[in-house]
Short mmCIF file of C-alpha atoms and ligand atoms in Angstrom, two decimals:
data_model
loop_
_atom_site.label_atom_id
_atom_site.label_comp_id
_atom_site.label_asym_id
_atom_site.label_seq_id
_atom_site.Cartn_x
_atom_site.Cartn_y
_atom_site.Cartn_z
CA UNK A 1 57.57 23.68 -61.13
CA UNK A 2 57.31 20.47 -62.88
CA UNK A 3 56.05 17.10 -62.95
CA UNK A 4 59.04 15.18 -63.84
CA UNK A 5 61.10 18.23 -63.99
CA UNK A 6 59.62 19.54 -67.12
CA UNK A 7 57.01 22.21 -66.88
CA UNK A 8 57.09 25.50 -65.19
CA UNK A 9 54.30 26.42 -62.87
CA UNK A 10 52.67 29.35 -64.48
CA UNK A 11 52.57 30.82 -67.95
CA UNK A 12 55.84 32.53 -68.48
CA UNK A 13 56.83 35.36 -70.70
CA UNK A 14 58.71 33.94 -73.62
CA UNK A 15 61.64 35.66 -75.18
CA UNK A 16 60.97 36.99 -78.65
CA UNK A 17 63.62 37.56 -81.28
CA UNK A 18 64.03 41.13 -82.57
CA UNK A 19 62.12 40.13 -85.72
CA UNK A 20 59.17 38.94 -83.61
CA UNK A 21 59.74 35.20 -84.09
CA UNK A 22 60.92 32.54 -81.64
CA UNK A 23 64.62 32.95 -80.90
CA UNK A 24 66.67 30.48 -82.97
CA UNK A 25 67.72 27.34 -81.10
CA UNK A 26 71.46 26.97 -80.56
CA UNK A 27 73.22 23.77 -81.62
CA UNK A 28 74.21 22.87 -78.07
CA UNK A 29 70.56 22.56 -77.12
CA UNK A 30 70.34 19.58 -79.46
CA UNK A 31 72.45 17.78 -76.86
CA UNK A 32 69.44 18.00 -74.55
CA UNK A 33 67.28 16.29 -77.17
CA UNK A 34 69.90 13.60 -77.63
CA UNK A 35 70.14 13.07 -73.87
CA UNK A 36 66.41 12.65 -73.45
CA UNK A 37 66.13 10.37 -76.48
CA UNK A 38 68.99 8.13 -75.36
CA UNK A 39 67.57 7.92 -71.84
CA UNK A 40 64.18 6.88 -73.24
CA UNK A 41 65.73 4.27 -75.51
CA UNK A 42 67.67 2.70 -72.64
CA UNK A 43 64.52 2.53 -70.55
CA UNK A 44 62.34 1.11 -73.33
CA UNK A 45 64.96 -1.46 -74.38
CA UNK A 46 65.01 -2.75 -70.81
CA UNK A 47 61.26 -3.26 -70.79
CA UNK A 48 61.16 -4.98 -74.16
CA UNK A 49 64.37 -7.01 -74.10
CA UNK A 50 64.02 -9.70 -71.47
CA UNK A 51 60.70 -11.24 -72.60
CA UNK A 52 62.18 -12.57 -75.83
CA UNK A 53 65.12 -14.22 -74.10
CA UNK A 54 62.90 -16.50 -72.04
CA UNK A 55 62.18 -18.60 -75.10
CA UNK A 56 65.73 -18.55 -76.54
CA UNK A 57 67.43 -21.93 -76.57
CA UNK A 58 70.89 -20.61 -75.62
CA UNK A 59 69.51 -18.63 -72.70
CA UNK A 60 67.52 -21.53 -71.32
CA UNK A 61 70.52 -23.82 -71.54
CA UNK A 62 72.70 -21.29 -69.72
CA UNK A 63 70.07 -20.92 -67.00
CA UNK A 64 69.57 -24.68 -66.74
CA UNK A 65 65.91 -24.41 -67.64
CA UNK A 66 63.98 -27.11 -69.49
CA UNK A 67 63.44 -26.44 -73.21
CA UNK A 68 60.28 -24.69 -74.36
CA UNK A 69 57.66 -27.37 -75.11
CA UNK A 70 57.11 -27.51 -78.84
CA UNK A 71 54.25 -29.97 -79.01
CA UNK A 72 51.50 -27.92 -77.38
CA UNK A 73 52.25 -29.71 -74.12
CA UNK A 74 49.62 -29.45 -71.46
CA UNK A 75 51.69 -27.58 -68.90
CA UNK A 76 53.91 -24.78 -70.15
CA UNK A 77 56.73 -25.81 -67.85
CA UNK A 78 58.84 -22.96 -69.11
CA UNK A 79 56.96 -20.42 -67.04
CA UNK A 80 59.26 -20.36 -64.10
CA UNK A 81 59.54 -18.46 -60.88
CA UNK A 82 62.87 -17.07 -62.10
CA UNK A 83 61.15 -15.39 -65.04
CA UNK A 84 59.12 -13.33 -62.59
CA UNK A 85 62.21 -12.24 -60.67
CA UNK A 86 64.30 -11.40 -63.72
CA UNK A 87 61.47 -9.22 -64.99
CA UNK A 88 60.38 -7.50 -61.83
CA UNK A 89 63.72 -6.82 -60.18
CA UNK A 90 64.24 -4.20 -62.84
CA UNK A 91 61.15 -2.27 -61.66
CA UNK A 92 62.19 -2.67 -58.02
CA UNK A 93 65.64 -1.33 -58.89
CA UNK A 94 64.03 1.64 -60.65
CA UNK A 95 62.13 2.53 -57.47
CA UNK A 96 65.36 2.24 -55.49
CA UNK A 97 67.25 4.33 -58.05
CA UNK A 98 64.75 7.13 -58.22
CA UNK A 99 64.55 7.70 -54.46
CA UNK A 100 68.04 9.17 -53.96
CA UNK A 101 68.15 10.75 -57.43
CA UNK A 102 66.85 14.07 -56.16
CA UNK A 103 69.61 14.19 -53.58
CA UNK A 104 72.26 13.48 -56.20
CA UNK A 105 70.94 15.98 -58.72
CA UNK A 106 70.95 18.64 -56.02
CA UNK A 107 74.34 17.75 -54.55
CA UNK A 108 76.54 16.92 -57.52
CA UNK A 109 74.49 18.58 -60.23
CA UNK A 110 72.36 17.33 -63.10
CA UNK A 111 75.24 16.64 -65.48
CA UNK A 112 77.30 14.51 -63.10
CA UNK A 113 74.21 12.68 -61.86
CA UNK A 114 73.50 11.62 -65.43
CA UNK A 115 77.09 10.46 -65.79
CA UNK A 116 76.94 8.65 -62.45
CA UNK A 117 73.70 6.80 -63.23
CA UNK A 118 74.93 6.00 -66.76
CA UNK A 119 78.03 4.44 -65.21
CA UNK A 120 75.82 2.42 -62.86
CA UNK A 121 73.75 1.24 -65.81
CA UNK A 122 76.81 0.43 -67.92
CA UNK A 123 78.23 -1.69 -65.07
CA UNK A 124 74.87 -3.46 -64.80
CA UNK A 125 74.88 -4.07 -68.56
CA UNK A 126 78.30 -5.72 -68.28
CA UNK A 127 77.06 -7.90 -65.40
CA UNK A 128 73.99 -8.93 -67.40
CA UNK A 129 76.00 -9.53 -70.56
CA UNK A 130 78.48 -11.76 -68.69
CA UNK A 131 75.87 -13.51 -66.52
CA UNK A 132 76.52 -17.21 -66.10
CA UNK A 133 73.83 -17.84 -63.52
CA UNK A 134 70.37 -16.60 -62.80
CA UNK A 135 71.60 -14.87 -59.65
CA UNK A 136 74.09 -12.84 -61.59
CA UNK A 137 71.30 -11.83 -63.91
CA UNK A 138 69.13 -10.85 -60.93
CA UNK A 139 71.94 -8.61 -59.70
CA UNK A 140 72.37 -7.06 -63.15
CA UNK A 141 68.64 -6.42 -63.56
CA UNK A 142 68.34 -4.80 -60.14
CA UNK A 143 71.42 -2.59 -60.56
CA UNK A 144 70.31 -1.76 -64.12
CA UNK A 145 66.94 -0.71 -62.69
CA UNK A 146 68.73 1.60 -60.25
CA UNK A 147 70.58 3.16 -63.18
CA UNK A 148 67.43 3.61 -65.25
CA UNK A 149 65.35 4.92 -62.32
CA UNK A 150 67.94 7.56 -61.47
CA UNK A 151 68.82 8.33 -65.07
CA UNK A 152 65.20 8.89 -65.95
CA UNK A 153 64.88 11.59 -63.34
CA UNK A 154 68.28 13.20 -63.85
CA UNK A 155 68.16 13.34 -67.65
CA UNK A 156 64.61 14.69 -67.72
CA UNK A 157 65.54 17.29 -65.18
CA UNK A 158 68.60 18.26 -67.20
CA UNK A 159 66.91 18.50 -70.56
CA UNK A 160 64.05 20.55 -69.15
CA UNK A 161 66.49 23.02 -67.65
CA UNK A 162 68.75 23.38 -70.61
CA UNK A 163 66.14 23.50 -73.38
CA UNK A 164 64.27 26.71 -74.17
CA UNK A 165 60.59 26.73 -73.23
CA UNK A 166 59.48 26.65 -76.87
CA UNK A 167 60.82 23.12 -77.45
CA UNK A 168 60.46 21.56 -74.02
CA UNK A 169 57.18 19.87 -74.83
CA UNK A 170 58.63 18.54 -78.03
CA UNK A 171 61.56 17.04 -76.17
CA UNK A 172 59.31 15.21 -73.75
CA UNK A 173 57.07 13.94 -76.54
CA UNK A 174 60.25 12.67 -78.13
CA UNK A 175 61.12 10.97 -74.89
CA UNK A 176 57.75 9.18 -74.75
CA UNK A 177 58.18 8.01 -78.29
CA UNK A 178 61.71 6.87 -77.66
CA UNK A 179 60.52 4.67 -74.77
CA UNK A 180 58.05 2.86 -77.01
CA UNK A 181 60.63 2.83 -79.81
CA UNK A 182 63.16 1.31 -77.38
CA UNK A 183 60.67 -1.44 -76.55
CA UNK A 184 60.18 -2.08 -80.26
CA UNK A 185 63.92 -2.02 -80.91
CA UNK A 186 64.52 -4.70 -78.27
CA UNK A 187 61.79 -6.87 -79.78
CA UNK A 188 63.40 -6.42 -83.20
CA UNK A 189 66.84 -7.26 -81.87
CA UNK A 190 65.47 -10.44 -80.30
CA UNK A 191 64.17 -11.66 -83.64
CA UNK A 192 67.70 -11.38 -85.04
CA UNK A 193 69.49 -12.65 -81.93
CA UNK A 194 67.43 -15.77 -81.27
CA UNK A 195 69.44 -18.05 -83.55
CA UNK A 196 72.77 -17.24 -81.95
CA UNK A 197 73.34 -19.20 -78.75
CA UNK A 198 74.88 -16.18 -77.00
CA UNK A 199 72.45 -13.71 -78.58
CA UNK A 200 70.45 -13.35 -75.37
CA UNK A 201 73.41 -11.55 -73.81
CA UNK A 202 72.93 -8.69 -76.23
CA UNK A 203 69.21 -8.58 -75.43
CA UNK A 204 70.20 -7.73 -71.88
CA UNK A 205 73.26 -5.59 -72.40
CA UNK A 206 72.77 -4.03 -75.85
CA UNK A 207 71.67 -0.74 -74.33
CA UNK A 208 74.94 -0.63 -72.36
CA UNK A 209 76.39 0.81 -75.58
CA UNK A 210 73.81 3.57 -75.38
CA UNK A 211 74.57 4.37 -71.75
CA UNK A 212 78.27 4.41 -72.57
CA UNK A 213 77.56 6.86 -75.42
CA UNK A 214 75.60 8.97 -72.95
CA UNK A 215 78.60 9.18 -70.59
CA UNK A 216 80.80 10.43 -73.44
CA UNK A 217 78.15 12.84 -74.74
CA UNK A 218 77.60 14.35 -71.31
CA UNK A 219 81.29 15.14 -70.93
CA UNK A 220 80.83 17.74 -73.67
CA UNK A 221 77.58 19.17 -72.36
CA UNK A 222 77.37 22.18 -70.03
CA UNK A 223 75.94 21.92 -66.52
CA UNK A 224 72.36 23.09 -66.03
CA UNK A 225 72.19 26.86 -65.47
CA UNK A 226 69.32 26.35 -63.02
CA UNK A 227 71.44 24.14 -60.80
CA UNK A 228 74.44 26.47 -61.03
CA UNK A 229 72.21 29.33 -59.89
CA UNK A 230 70.75 27.24 -57.09
CA UNK A 231 74.18 26.47 -55.63
CA UNK A 232 75.22 30.12 -55.82
CA UNK A 233 77.34 29.96 -58.98
CA UNK A 234 75.39 32.81 -60.52
CA UNK A 235 78.04 33.99 -62.95
CA UNK A 236 78.64 30.47 -64.22
CA UNK A 237 74.90 30.09 -64.71
CA UNK A 238 74.91 33.27 -66.79
CA UNK A 239 77.89 32.02 -68.82
CA UNK A 240 76.09 28.75 -69.64
CA UNK A 241 72.97 30.65 -70.64
CA UNK A 242 75.05 32.65 -73.10
CA UNK A 243 76.08 29.36 -74.68
CA UNK A 244 72.59 27.87 -74.93
CA UNK A 245 70.43 30.98 -75.52
CA UNK A 246 70.61 34.06 -77.67
CA UNK A 247 72.21 36.96 -75.79
CA UNK A 248 68.95 38.93 -75.64
CA UNK A 249 67.26 36.01 -73.81
CA UNK A 250 69.74 35.74 -70.98
CA UNK A 251 68.47 38.45 -68.60
CA UNK A 252 64.87 37.33 -68.83
CA UNK A 253 65.84 33.73 -68.16
CA UNK A 254 67.97 34.70 -65.17
CA UNK A 255 64.90 36.49 -63.71
CA UNK A 256 62.79 33.42 -64.39
CA UNK A 257 65.24 31.16 -62.64
CA UNK A 258 65.25 33.46 -59.60
CA UNK A 259 61.45 33.46 -59.50
CA UNK A 260 61.22 29.68 -59.77
CA UNK A 261 63.77 29.26 -57.03
CA UNK A 262 61.43 31.20 -54.72
CA UNK A 263 58.51 28.92 -55.69
CA UNK A 264 60.62 25.87 -55.01
CA UNK A 265 61.38 27.11 -51.51
CA UNK A 266 57.65 27.52 -50.86
CA UNK A 267 56.98 23.97 -52.06
CA UNK A 268 59.71 22.63 -49.79
CA UNK A 269 57.75 23.86 -46.74
CA UNK A 270 54.92 21.38 -47.36
CA UNK A 271 54.64 18.13 -45.49
CA UNK A 272 53.76 14.76 -47.05
CA UNK A 273 50.72 14.51 -44.78
CA UNK A 274 49.29 17.59 -46.50
CA UNK A 275 48.49 15.34 -49.43
CA UNK A 276 45.87 13.56 -47.33
CA UNK A 277 44.19 16.57 -45.71
CA UNK A 278 40.56 17.27 -46.53
CA UNK A 279 41.30 20.93 -47.18
CA UNK A 280 41.45 21.95 -50.82
CA UNK A 281 40.20 18.51 -51.81
CA UNK A 282 43.69 17.15 -51.36
CA UNK A 283 42.75 13.71 -50.09
CA UNK A 284 40.42 13.21 -53.03
CA UNK A 285 43.01 14.37 -55.54
CA UNK A 286 45.71 12.16 -54.05
CA UNK A 287 43.54 9.06 -54.02
CA UNK A 288 42.38 9.65 -57.61
CA UNK A 289 46.01 10.16 -58.67
CA UNK A 290 47.21 6.98 -56.97
CA UNK A 291 44.27 5.03 -58.36
CA UNK A 292 44.96 6.16 -61.93
CA UNK A 293 48.66 5.29 -61.97
CA UNK A 294 47.97 1.98 -60.20
CA UNK A 295 45.14 1.09 -62.59
CA UNK A 296 47.48 1.83 -65.48
CA UNK A 297 49.48 -1.22 -64.44
CA UNK A 298 46.40 -3.27 -63.58
CA UNK A 299 45.30 -3.03 -67.20
CA UNK A 300 47.81 -5.86 -67.56
CA UNK A 301 49.84 -4.03 -70.20
CA UNK A 302 53.12 -5.24 -68.78
CA UNK A 303 51.91 -8.81 -68.81
CA UNK A 304 52.08 -8.27 -72.58
CA UNK A 305 55.14 -6.01 -72.70
CA UNK A 306 57.18 -8.40 -70.57
CA UNK A 307 55.76 -11.79 -71.42
CA UNK A 308 54.21 -11.72 -74.90
CA UNK A 309 56.89 -14.05 -76.34
CA UNK A 310 56.33 -16.51 -73.48
CA UNK A 311 52.55 -16.30 -73.83
CA UNK A 312 52.59 -16.71 -77.59
CA UNK A 313 55.05 -19.58 -77.55
CA UNK A 314 52.33 -21.52 -75.76
CA UNK A 315 50.56 -21.83 -79.11
CA UNK A 316 53.02 -20.59 -81.76
CA UNK A 317 56.53 -21.71 -82.59
CA UNK A 318 59.16 -19.71 -80.67
CA UNK A 319 60.18 -17.98 -83.93
CA UNK A 320 56.63 -16.96 -84.70
CA UNK A 321 56.09 -15.90 -81.09
CA UNK A 322 58.94 -13.41 -81.42
CA UNK A 323 57.48 -12.08 -84.69
CA UNK A 324 54.06 -11.71 -83.07
CA UNK A 325 55.72 -9.88 -80.17
CA UNK A 326 57.45 -7.57 -82.63
CA UNK A 327 54.11 -6.72 -84.27
CA UNK A 328 52.65 -5.80 -80.87
CA UNK A 329 55.58 -3.59 -79.93
CA UNK A 330 55.36 -1.82 -83.28
CA UNK A 331 51.64 -1.26 -82.77
CA UNK A 332 52.40 0.14 -79.32
CA UNK A 333 54.87 2.63 -80.77
CA UNK A 334 52.64 3.76 -83.62
CA UNK A 335 49.53 4.09 -81.46
CA UNK A 336 51.28 6.58 -79.19
CA UNK A 337 50.78 9.10 -82.00
CA UNK A 338 46.99 8.75 -81.66
CA UNK A 339 47.08 10.37 -78.23
CA UNK A 340 49.12 13.25 -79.51
CA UNK A 341 46.40 13.90 -82.06
CA UNK A 342 43.39 13.24 -79.84
CA UNK A 343 43.89 14.09 -76.22
CA UNK A 344 43.05 17.76 -76.54
CA UNK A 345 40.23 17.16 -78.94
CA UNK A 346 38.36 14.48 -77.03
CA UNK A 347 39.58 14.99 -73.49
CA UNK A 348 41.12 12.69 -70.95
CA UNK A 349 37.98 11.11 -69.57
CA UNK A 350 36.75 10.00 -72.97
CA UNK A 351 40.09 8.48 -73.87
CA UNK A 352 40.31 6.66 -70.52
CA UNK A 353 36.73 5.42 -70.79
CA UNK A 354 37.07 4.28 -74.43
CA UNK A 355 40.42 2.72 -73.64
CA UNK A 356 39.06 0.78 -70.66
CA UNK A 357 36.04 -0.39 -72.67
CA UNK A 358 38.21 -1.36 -75.64
CA UNK A 359 40.66 -3.26 -73.45
CA UNK A 360 37.80 -5.08 -71.68
CA UNK A 361 36.31 -6.25 -74.98
CA UNK A 362 39.60 -7.31 -76.54
CA UNK A 363 40.71 -9.10 -73.37
CA UNK A 364 37.39 -10.94 -73.13
CA UNK A 365 37.70 -12.09 -76.74
CA UNK A 366 41.23 -13.34 -76.07
CA UNK A 367 39.94 -15.02 -72.93
CA UNK A 368 37.25 -16.86 -74.92
CA UNK A 369 39.63 -17.85 -77.71
CA UNK A 370 42.22 -19.21 -75.29
CA UNK A 371 39.71 -21.18 -73.23
CA UNK A 372 38.69 -24.81 -73.75
CA UNK A 373 35.97 -23.60 -76.10
CA UNK A 374 38.53 -23.05 -78.86
CA UNK A 375 41.27 -25.36 -79.97
CA UNK A 376 43.75 -22.51 -80.04
CA UNK A 377 46.90 -24.59 -79.69
CA UNK A 378 46.19 -26.60 -82.80
CA UNK A 379 44.36 -24.11 -84.95
CA UNK A 380 46.63 -21.52 -86.55
CA UNK A 381 43.71 -19.26 -87.47
CA UNK A 382 42.59 -19.08 -83.83
CA UNK A 383 46.19 -18.58 -82.66
CA UNK A 384 46.71 -15.61 -84.95
CA UNK A 385 43.28 -14.21 -84.09
CA UNK A 386 44.47 -14.16 -80.47
CA UNK A 387 47.57 -12.24 -81.54
CA UNK A 388 45.35 -9.83 -83.51
CA UNK A 389 43.15 -9.12 -80.51
CA UNK A 390 46.20 -8.70 -78.29
CA UNK A 391 47.38 -6.08 -80.80
CA UNK A 392 44.00 -4.33 -80.59
CA UNK A 393 44.27 -4.42 -76.81
CA UNK A 394 47.69 -2.74 -77.07
CA UNK A 395 46.21 -0.04 -79.35
CA UNK A 396 43.51 0.62 -76.77
CA UNK A 397 46.10 0.95 -74.02
CA UNK A 398 48.53 3.05 -76.05
CA UNK A 399 46.03 5.79 -76.88
CA UNK A 400 44.47 5.89 -73.40
CA UNK A 401 45.81 4.65 -70.08
CA UNK A 402 49.39 4.62 -71.36
CA UNK A 403 49.92 8.37 -71.76
CA UNK A 404 46.71 9.72 -70.18
CA UNK A 405 47.39 7.64 -67.09
CA UNK A 406 50.31 10.01 -66.54
CA UNK A 407 48.65 13.20 -67.71
CA UNK A 408 45.73 13.36 -65.27
CA UNK A 409 47.74 12.77 -62.05
CA UNK A 410 50.08 15.56 -63.12
CA UNK A 411 47.19 17.94 -63.66
CA UNK A 412 45.11 17.48 -60.55
CA UNK A 413 47.62 18.53 -57.89
CA UNK A 414 48.02 22.15 -56.86
CA UNK A 415 51.32 23.66 -57.81
CA UNK A 416 52.95 23.65 -54.40
CA UNK A 417 52.10 19.98 -53.79
CA UNK A 418 52.57 18.74 -57.33
CA UNK A 419 56.07 17.51 -56.66
CA UNK A 420 55.11 15.37 -53.68
CA UNK A 421 51.86 14.27 -55.30
CA UNK A 422 53.60 13.14 -58.48
CA UNK A 423 56.30 11.33 -56.55
CA UNK A 424 53.66 9.36 -54.70
CA UNK A 425 51.54 8.50 -57.71
CA UNK A 426 54.60 7.47 -59.71
CA UNK A 427 55.95 5.29 -56.94
CA UNK A 428 52.57 3.55 -56.84
CA UNK A 429 52.95 2.88 -60.56
CA UNK A 430 56.44 1.39 -60.20
CA UNK A 431 55.30 -0.73 -57.28
CA UNK A 432 52.45 -2.22 -59.30
CA UNK A 433 54.82 -2.64 -62.22
CA UNK A 434 56.99 -4.76 -59.92
CA UNK A 435 54.01 -6.77 -58.64
CA UNK A 436 52.62 -7.46 -62.13
CA UNK A 437 56.08 -8.48 -63.37
CA UNK A 438 56.43 -10.88 -60.47
CA UNK A 439 52.98 -12.45 -60.35
CA UNK A 440 52.07 -12.74 -64.04
CA UNK A 441 54.21 -15.85 -64.69
CA UNK A 442 52.54 -17.43 -61.65
CA UNK A 443 49.05 -16.53 -62.86
CA UNK A 444 49.80 -17.96 -66.31
CA UNK A 445 50.51 -21.42 -64.94
CA UNK A 446 47.85 -23.96 -65.83
CA UNK A 447 47.38 -24.95 -62.23
CA UNK A 448 46.67 -21.29 -61.41
CA UNK A 449 44.66 -19.02 -63.70
CA UNK A 450 46.08 -20.24 -67.02
CA UNK A 451 46.09 -17.99 -70.06
CA UNK A 452 42.35 -17.40 -70.27
CA UNK A 453 42.00 -16.81 -66.52
CA UNK A 454 44.85 -14.30 -66.54
CA UNK A 455 43.17 -12.34 -69.33
CA UNK A 456 39.86 -12.54 -67.49
CA UNK A 457 41.55 -11.19 -64.36
CA UNK A 458 42.84 -8.13 -66.23
CA UNK A 459 39.50 -7.70 -68.05
CA UNK A 460 37.80 -7.50 -64.64
CA UNK A 461 40.18 -4.70 -63.67
CA UNK A 462 39.41 -2.89 -66.90
CA UNK A 463 35.69 -2.99 -66.08
CA UNK A 464 36.43 -1.52 -62.64
CA UNK A 465 38.54 1.15 -64.34
CA UNK A 466 35.72 2.06 -66.69
CA UNK A 467 33.30 2.55 -63.79
CA UNK A 468 35.94 4.46 -61.84
CA UNK A 469 36.58 6.76 -64.81
CA UNK A 470 32.89 7.56 -65.20
CA UNK A 471 32.42 8.25 -61.49
CA UNK A 472 35.60 9.87 -60.35
CA UNK A 473 37.98 11.03 -63.03
CA UNK A 474 37.74 14.76 -63.63
CA UNK A 475 37.89 16.25 -67.10
CA UNK A 476 40.89 18.53 -67.10
CA UNK A 477 40.97 19.20 -70.82
CA UNK A 478 41.36 22.92 -71.58
CA UNK A 479 41.77 23.71 -67.91
CA UNK A 480 45.04 25.51 -67.41
CA UNK A 481 47.08 24.01 -64.58
CA UNK A 482 46.94 27.15 -62.53
CA UNK A 483 43.11 27.27 -62.76
CA UNK A 484 42.45 23.66 -61.82
CA UNK A 485 43.25 24.51 -58.25
CA UNK A 486 40.63 27.28 -58.08
CA UNK A 487 38.06 25.06 -59.70
CA UNK A 488 38.37 22.05 -57.44
CA UNK A 489 39.04 23.43 -53.99
CA UNK A 490 35.70 23.50 -52.20
CA UNK A 491 34.16 20.62 -54.16
CA UNK A 492 33.93 17.16 -52.76
CA UNK A 493 34.37 15.71 -56.21
CA UNK A 494 36.14 17.18 -59.15
CA UNK A 495 33.94 18.40 -61.99
CA UNK A 496 33.38 15.56 -64.36
CA UNK A 497 33.31 17.30 -67.70
CA UNK A 498 34.82 20.30 -69.36
CA UNK A 499 31.37 21.87 -69.60
CA UNK A 500 30.74 21.30 -65.88
CA UNK A 501 34.13 22.75 -65.13
CA UNK A 502 33.47 25.85 -67.14
CA UNK A 503 30.01 26.29 -65.63
CA UNK A 504 31.54 26.31 -62.16
CA UNK A 505 33.83 29.13 -63.02
CA UNK A 506 32.79 32.69 -62.59
CA UNK A 507 32.87 34.55 -65.93
CA UNK A 508 35.98 36.43 -64.98
CA UNK A 509 37.67 33.14 -64.18
CA UNK A 510 36.72 31.58 -67.48
CA UNK A 511 39.58 29.69 -68.83
CA UNK A 512 41.79 31.66 -71.07
CA UNK A 513 41.56 30.29 -74.55
CA UNK A 514 45.05 29.07 -74.25
CA UNK A 515 44.92 25.68 -75.88
CA UNK A 516 47.84 24.09 -74.19
CA UNK A 517 49.82 22.07 -76.54
CA UNK A 518 49.54 18.36 -75.95
CA UNK A 519 53.25 18.11 -75.88
CA UNK A 520 53.19 20.51 -72.94
CA UNK A 521 51.04 18.06 -71.10
CA UNK A 522 53.14 15.14 -72.02
CA UNK A 523 55.89 17.26 -70.66
CA UNK A 524 54.23 17.23 -67.31
CA UNK A 525 53.69 13.63 -67.24
CA UNK A 526 56.27 11.41 -68.70
CA UNK A 527 56.20 7.98 -67.09
CA UNK A 528 59.83 8.01 -67.78
CA UNK A 529 60.60 10.69 -65.32
CA UNK A 530 57.81 11.52 -63.05
CA UNK A 531 59.07 9.60 -60.09
CA UNK A 532 61.13 12.33 -58.82
CA UNK A 533 59.64 15.67 -59.35
CA UNK A 534 59.85 16.20 -55.68
CA UNK A 535 63.50 15.58 -55.82
CA UNK A 536 64.08 18.28 -58.31
CA UNK A 537 62.93 21.34 -56.48
CA UNK A 538 63.23 24.41 -58.44
CA UNK A 539 62.77 22.80 -61.75
C1 BGC B 601 53.71 2.32 -68.66
C2 BGC B 601 54.75 1.23 -68.72
C3 BGC B 601 54.50 0.39 -69.95
C4 BGC B 601 54.50 1.27 -71.18
C5 BGC B 601 54.16 0.49 -72.43
C6 BGC B 601 53.77 3.14 -69.93
O1 BGC B 601 52.83 4.17 -69.90
O2 BGC B 601 53.94 3.14 -67.54
O3 BGC B 601 54.70 0.46 -67.54
O4 BGC B 601 55.51 -0.60 -70.08
O5 BGC B 601 53.53 2.30 -71.04
O6 BGC B 601 54.23 1.31 -73.55
#
């Protein structure tokens, strides 16, 4: 079973080629990689695109907004209520889109769900691209969110079912990277589009071309063999497996699918309330999971991802603000590689703790520099120092709470409740994403918290997160998913370090030295997909 439709529950036997190596990957499987990459790009582009438009002249004229003040005016009158709605309706749509996605993927199949949600997104892209009022844009953002929310689940589910086990982790790592790359791409596009009065339309609908490409690509892809088996089309499932696997792998994979179907039926018997029962430490695990995904948003990262161009144009020219935004998005993309290198070496707790501490410090510096103590609006050196510290803040997020904020919740739930647990923790994340998107423009107003107060607010959350990490977050590094359950049931709190975890285990239960590949874990935990594990039983 999976978080996000990616990982199987227990270590599986892997097919070996007659010469003892991994079976060669067939060309059709590359379609799965393309599907996951395109899905990630669409998602990322949506996060990174809108922020830059808020300072574009053509966009503001179309929306009937006042021009961006260029003289360091006291009140940044360009921070409007509408900005909050345009941003956050996307996250709300994603919640709405992911809820029925499990039903669709089960009823019409993975392939046609992807096509369906891509069509929804493409329609939304057209609405956004043609928007002549803010209300039309609201509609486009919300419908686009529905498309992305559903697409994220359906495409992840599909790629995990069609790809052989040996490259699944890789595909999900690729997906994570493509999200951050999509954010960067949107920021880059905005730099080029800002001078064209209609350029903002492409910031909103540019990824409609990608979703359209996805519709076409999917037409040529086979349906998931897992789904075909599930709906009783056993021979068709076998035929697809012959296309995407070597012939000697097919029987073993058919057995695996049958076994996982049985597990899925067991998981379906659980009730949501089981997540909050004291038995097996469930209540504790659930609360820790919800706290981690919620805190991930309360770091304030999306205040930057969504509003950096608006924030920076308070003290830089709008052109320079877009460049500064681009630098941050690039840093975000590059820093994602740090986690891939470090998470197994240093563990989740350390990364979360260092990340929270690093974000606190960088936010406090930005807070000081943007207060009345510094003349940041008129001093270019101070302005760019603020941008520099914002970049350092993004680095601290990108190696810690960004990816690890998804990894730990996926690891602490027992197998049969992982689907429901992950659905809940991911919904909490989307909900906070929506709230942050909506309230940040309000907080930034000078008659509210202003820039420095907003940074102070998020710094306070980072301090809370540091304390929370030290007290409550378990170290799950090197603990195989199937052992975590044995280790934690019976304890009021999860063991706080790898050493403590190992000490609790009887010698015969000692963890197998099976260093799970980081990409495996990312596979469990993609923010991109995790909303709907529950809806993909049997994955
Ligand atoms: C978060 C997103 C955020 C992104 C930035 C993800 O882990 O869930 O909300 O926009 O990181 O890279």
